[in-house]
Coordinates of C-alpha atoms in Angstrom, one line a residue:
X865 CA 41.6 88.8 81.3
X866 CA 40.0 85.4 81.1
X867 CA 38.5 84.4 77.8
X868 CA 36.3 81.3 77.1
X869 CA 37.6 79.3 74.2
X870 CA 35.1 78.8 71.4
X871 CA 34.9 76.4 68.5
X872 CA 35.3 78.6 65.4
X873 CA 32.8 77.4 62.9
X874 CA 30.9 79.3 60.1
X875 CA 27.6 80.6 61.3
X876 CA 24.5 78.7 60.4
X877 CA 26.5 75.6 59.5
X878 CA 24.4 72.5 59.5
X879 CA 25.4 69.5 61.7
X880 CA 27.6 67.0 59.9
X881 CA 26.0 63.9 58.6
X882 CA 27.9 61.0 60.2
X883 CA 28.5 57.4 60.0
X884 CA 29.2 55.7 63.3
X885 CA 31.3 52.6 64.1
X886 CA 31.8 50.5 67.2
X887 CA 35.5 50.0 67.3
X888 CA 35.3 46.5 68.7
X889 CA 33.6 45.4 65.5
X890 CA 36.4 46.7 63.3
X891 CA 39.6 44.8 62.5
X892 CA 43.0 46.3 63.6
X893 CA 43.7 47.7 60.1
X894 CA 40.4 49.6 59.9
X895 CA 41.0 51.0 63.4
X896 CA 44.4 52.1 62.5
X897 CA 43.2 53.9 59.4
X898 CA 40.4 55.7 61.2
X899 CA 42.7 56.8 64.0
X900 CA 45.3 58.1 61.6
X901 CA 42.7 59.9 59.4
X902 CA 40.9 61.5 62.3
X903 CA 44.0 62.9 64.1
X904 CA 45.8 65.0 61.5
X905 CA 48.1 66.7 61.0
X906 CA 50.5 64.9 63.3
X907 CA 54.2 65.6 63.7
X908 CA 56.5 62.7 62.9
X909 CA 59.3 61.9 65.3
X910 CA 62.5 60.5 63.7
X911 CA 64.1 58.6 66.6
X912 CA 67.7 57.7 66.7
X913 CA 68.9 55.0 69.1
X914 CA 72.1 53.0 69.7
X915 CA 72.4 49.4 71.0
X916 CA 75.0 48.3 73.5
X917 CA 77.3 47.3 70.6
X918 CA 77.3 50.9 69.3
X919 CA 75.1 50.1 66.2
X920 CA 72.8 53.0 65.4
X921 CA 69.1 52.7 64.5
X922 CA 66.7 55.3 63.0
X923 CA 62.9 55.0 62.9
X924 CA 59.8 57.1 62.4
X925 CA 57.0 57.4 64.9
X926 CA 53.8 59.2 63.8
X927 CA 52.0 58.7 67.1
X928 CA 54.0 61.4 68.8
X929 CA 53.3 64.3 71.2
X930 CA 54.5 66.5 74.1
X931 CA 53.3 65.4 77.6
X932 CA 54.1 68.2 80.0
X933 CA 56.8 70.7 81.0
X934 CA 57.5 69.6 84.5
X935 CA 59.2 67.2 84.1
X936 CA 59.8 68.1 80.5
X937 CA 58.5 65.0 78.7
X938 CA 57.3 63.8 75.3
X939 CA 55.8 60.5 74.2
X940 CA 55.4 58.2 71.2
X941 CA 54.2 54.7 70.6
X942 CA 56.2 51.8 69.2
X943 CA 54.0 49.0 67.7
X944 CA 54.8 45.3 67.6
X945 CA 55.8 44.0 64.2
X946 CA 53.5 41.8 62.1
X947 CA 55.7 38.8 63.1
X948 CA 55.0 39.6 66.8
X949 CA 58.6 40.9 67.4
X950 CA 59.6 44.2 68.9
X951 CA 61.3 46.8 66.8
X952 CA 65.0 47.6 67.2
X953 CA 64.1 51.1 68.5
X954 CA 62.2 49.5 71.4
X955 CA 65.0 47.0 72.2
X956 CA 67.6 49.7 72.1
X957 CA 65.7 52.1 74.4
X958 CA 65.1 49.2 76.9
X959 CA 68.8 48.3 76.8
X960 CA 70.2 51.8 77.2
X961 CA 67.4 54.1 78.4
X962 CA 68.4 56.7 76.0
X963 CA 67.3 58.1 72.6
X964 CA 67.1 61.3 70.5
X965 CA 63.9 62.6 69.0
X966 CA 64.7 64.4 65.8
X967 CA 62.3 66.6 63.8
X968 CA 63.2 66.7 60.1
X969 CA 61.7 68.9 57.4
X970 CA 59.8 67.5 54.4
X971 CA 63.0 67.9 52.4
X972 CA 64.3 64.7 54.1
X973 CA 61.1 62.6 53.8
X974 CA 62.7 60.0 51.5
X975 CA 65.6 59.5 54.0
X976 CA 63.2 59.3 56.9
X977 CA 60.9 56.8 55.1
X978 CA 63.9 54.6 54.2
X979 CA 64.7 54.4 57.9
X980 CA 61.2 53.2 58.6
X981 CA 61.8 49.9 56.7
X982 CA 62.9 46.8 58.6
X983 CA 66.6 46.2 58.5
X984 CA 68.6 43.7 60.5
X985 CA 69.7 44.9 63.9
X986 CA 73.3 44.7 62.8
X987 CA 72.8 47.4 60.1
X988 CA 73.8 51.0 61.0
X989 CA 70.9 52.9 59.5
X990 CA 72.7 56.2 59.3
X991 CA 74.7 54.6 56.5
X992 CA 71.6 53.3 54.8
X993 CA 69.7 56.6 54.8
X994 CA 72.6 58.9 54.2
X995 CA 71.7 61.1 57.2
X996 CA 74.6 62.4 59.2
X997 CA 75.2 61.4 62.8
X998 CA 76.7 64.0 65.2
X999 CA 77.4 63.6 68.9
X1000 CA 74.9 64.4 71.5
X1001 CA 75.8 66.2 74.8
X1002 CA 73.9 64.3 77.4
X1003 CA 73.2 60.9 75.9
X1004 CA 75.3 58.3 74.1
X1005 CA 73.1 58.4 71.0
X1006 CA 73.9 60.5 67.9
X1007 CA 71.5 63.1 66.8
X1008 CA 70.8 63.9 63.1
X1009 CA 72.7 66.8 61.7
X1010 CA 70.0 67.6 59.1
X1011 CA 67.3 68.0 61.8
X1012 CA 66.5 71.6 62.7
X1013 CA 65.3 70.3 66.1
X1014 CA 66.7 67.4 68.1
X1015 CA 65.8 66.5 71.7
X1016 CA 68.1 64.3 73.7
X1017 CA 66.0 62.1 76.0
X1018 CA 66.3 59.5 78.8
X1019 CA 63.6 57.0 79.3
X1020 CA 61.0 58.2 81.9
X1021 CA 58.5 55.4 81.6
X1022 CA 57.4 52.7 79.2
X1023 CA 53.7 51.6 79.3
X1024 CA 52.6 48.4 77.5
X1025 CA 49.3 48.9 75.6
X1026 CA 47.3 45.8 74.6
X1027 CA 48.6 42.2 74.8
X1028 CA 52.4 42.4 75.0
X1029 CA 54.3 40.9 72.1
X1030 CA 51.2 40.6 69.9
X1031 CA 50.8 42.4 66.5
X1032 CA 48.7 45.4 66.9
X1033 CA 49.8 46.1 70.5
X1034 CA 52.3 48.8 71.3
X1035 CA 54.4 50.3 74.0
X1036 CA 54.0 54.0 75.0
X1037 CA 57.4 55.5 75.5
X1038 CA 57.7 58.5 77.7
X1039 CA 61.0 60.3 77.5
X1040 CA 62.4 63.1 79.7
X1041 CA 64.0 65.8 77.6
X1042 CA 67.6 66.5 78.7
X1043 CA 68.8 68.8 75.9
X1044 CA 67.2 70.5 72.9
X1045 CA 69.1 71.7 69.8
X1046 CA 67.4 74.2 67.6
X1047 CA 68.8 75.4 64.2
X1048 CA 69.9 79.0 64.5
X1049 CA 68.7 79.7 60.9
X1050 CA 65.1 79.5 62.1
X1051 CA 64.1 82.9 63.4
X1052 CA 61.3 81.5 65.5
X1053 CA 59.5 78.3 66.5
X1054 CA 56.4 79.7 64.7
X1055 CA 58.2 79.7 61.4
X1056 CA 59.8 76.3 62.1
X1057 CA 56.6 74.4 62.9
X1058 CA 55.3 74.8 59.3
X1059 CA 58.4 73.2 57.9
X1060 CA 58.6 70.1 60.0
X1061 CA 57.7 66.7 58.6
X1062 CA 54.2 65.8 59.5
X1063 CA 51.5 63.2 58.5
X1064 CA 48.5 64.9 57.1
X1065 CA 45.7 64.3 54.6
X1066 CA 46.4 66.2 51.4

């Protein structure tokens, strides 16, 4: 039976009073804040990568979403640093074409946030964060043992957004999921989704 989706709002609710902004008149910081505040809650991807020397990196991506199921793909964006350089996660994915998207619970927020800081590329961030690397099956990148969900991915496509190499621009990474690991202690994906680390306005 086909049903028409309806926006569920209280009856007789008055229209919202709004303030409107032309985005071209806002600076990049204001744009970022409005985008982040408007689209919540958002799941946070904790991405593990490895460079050609075998040094592991961990980073957080809060602009993260599924794409489609055929091929099974997900996406996240990696912004250019304020000094106009690319992040190690971007460089590693370009070098190897592989990465793991880990979904941590809020219990590990501190460790994930530590990984979001800028460390030299020579630093193995598993050691810095205290998170535990375990081997993946399909890709040569470790997944995070503490994550109830990990998805091994290969690079499907990368799409530059904005002026390449300039602060404020980004690269949209599309990954094809090769393997998914789900903790058996979670009885269902419905119960799991409420525990995963997300960015929301509290």
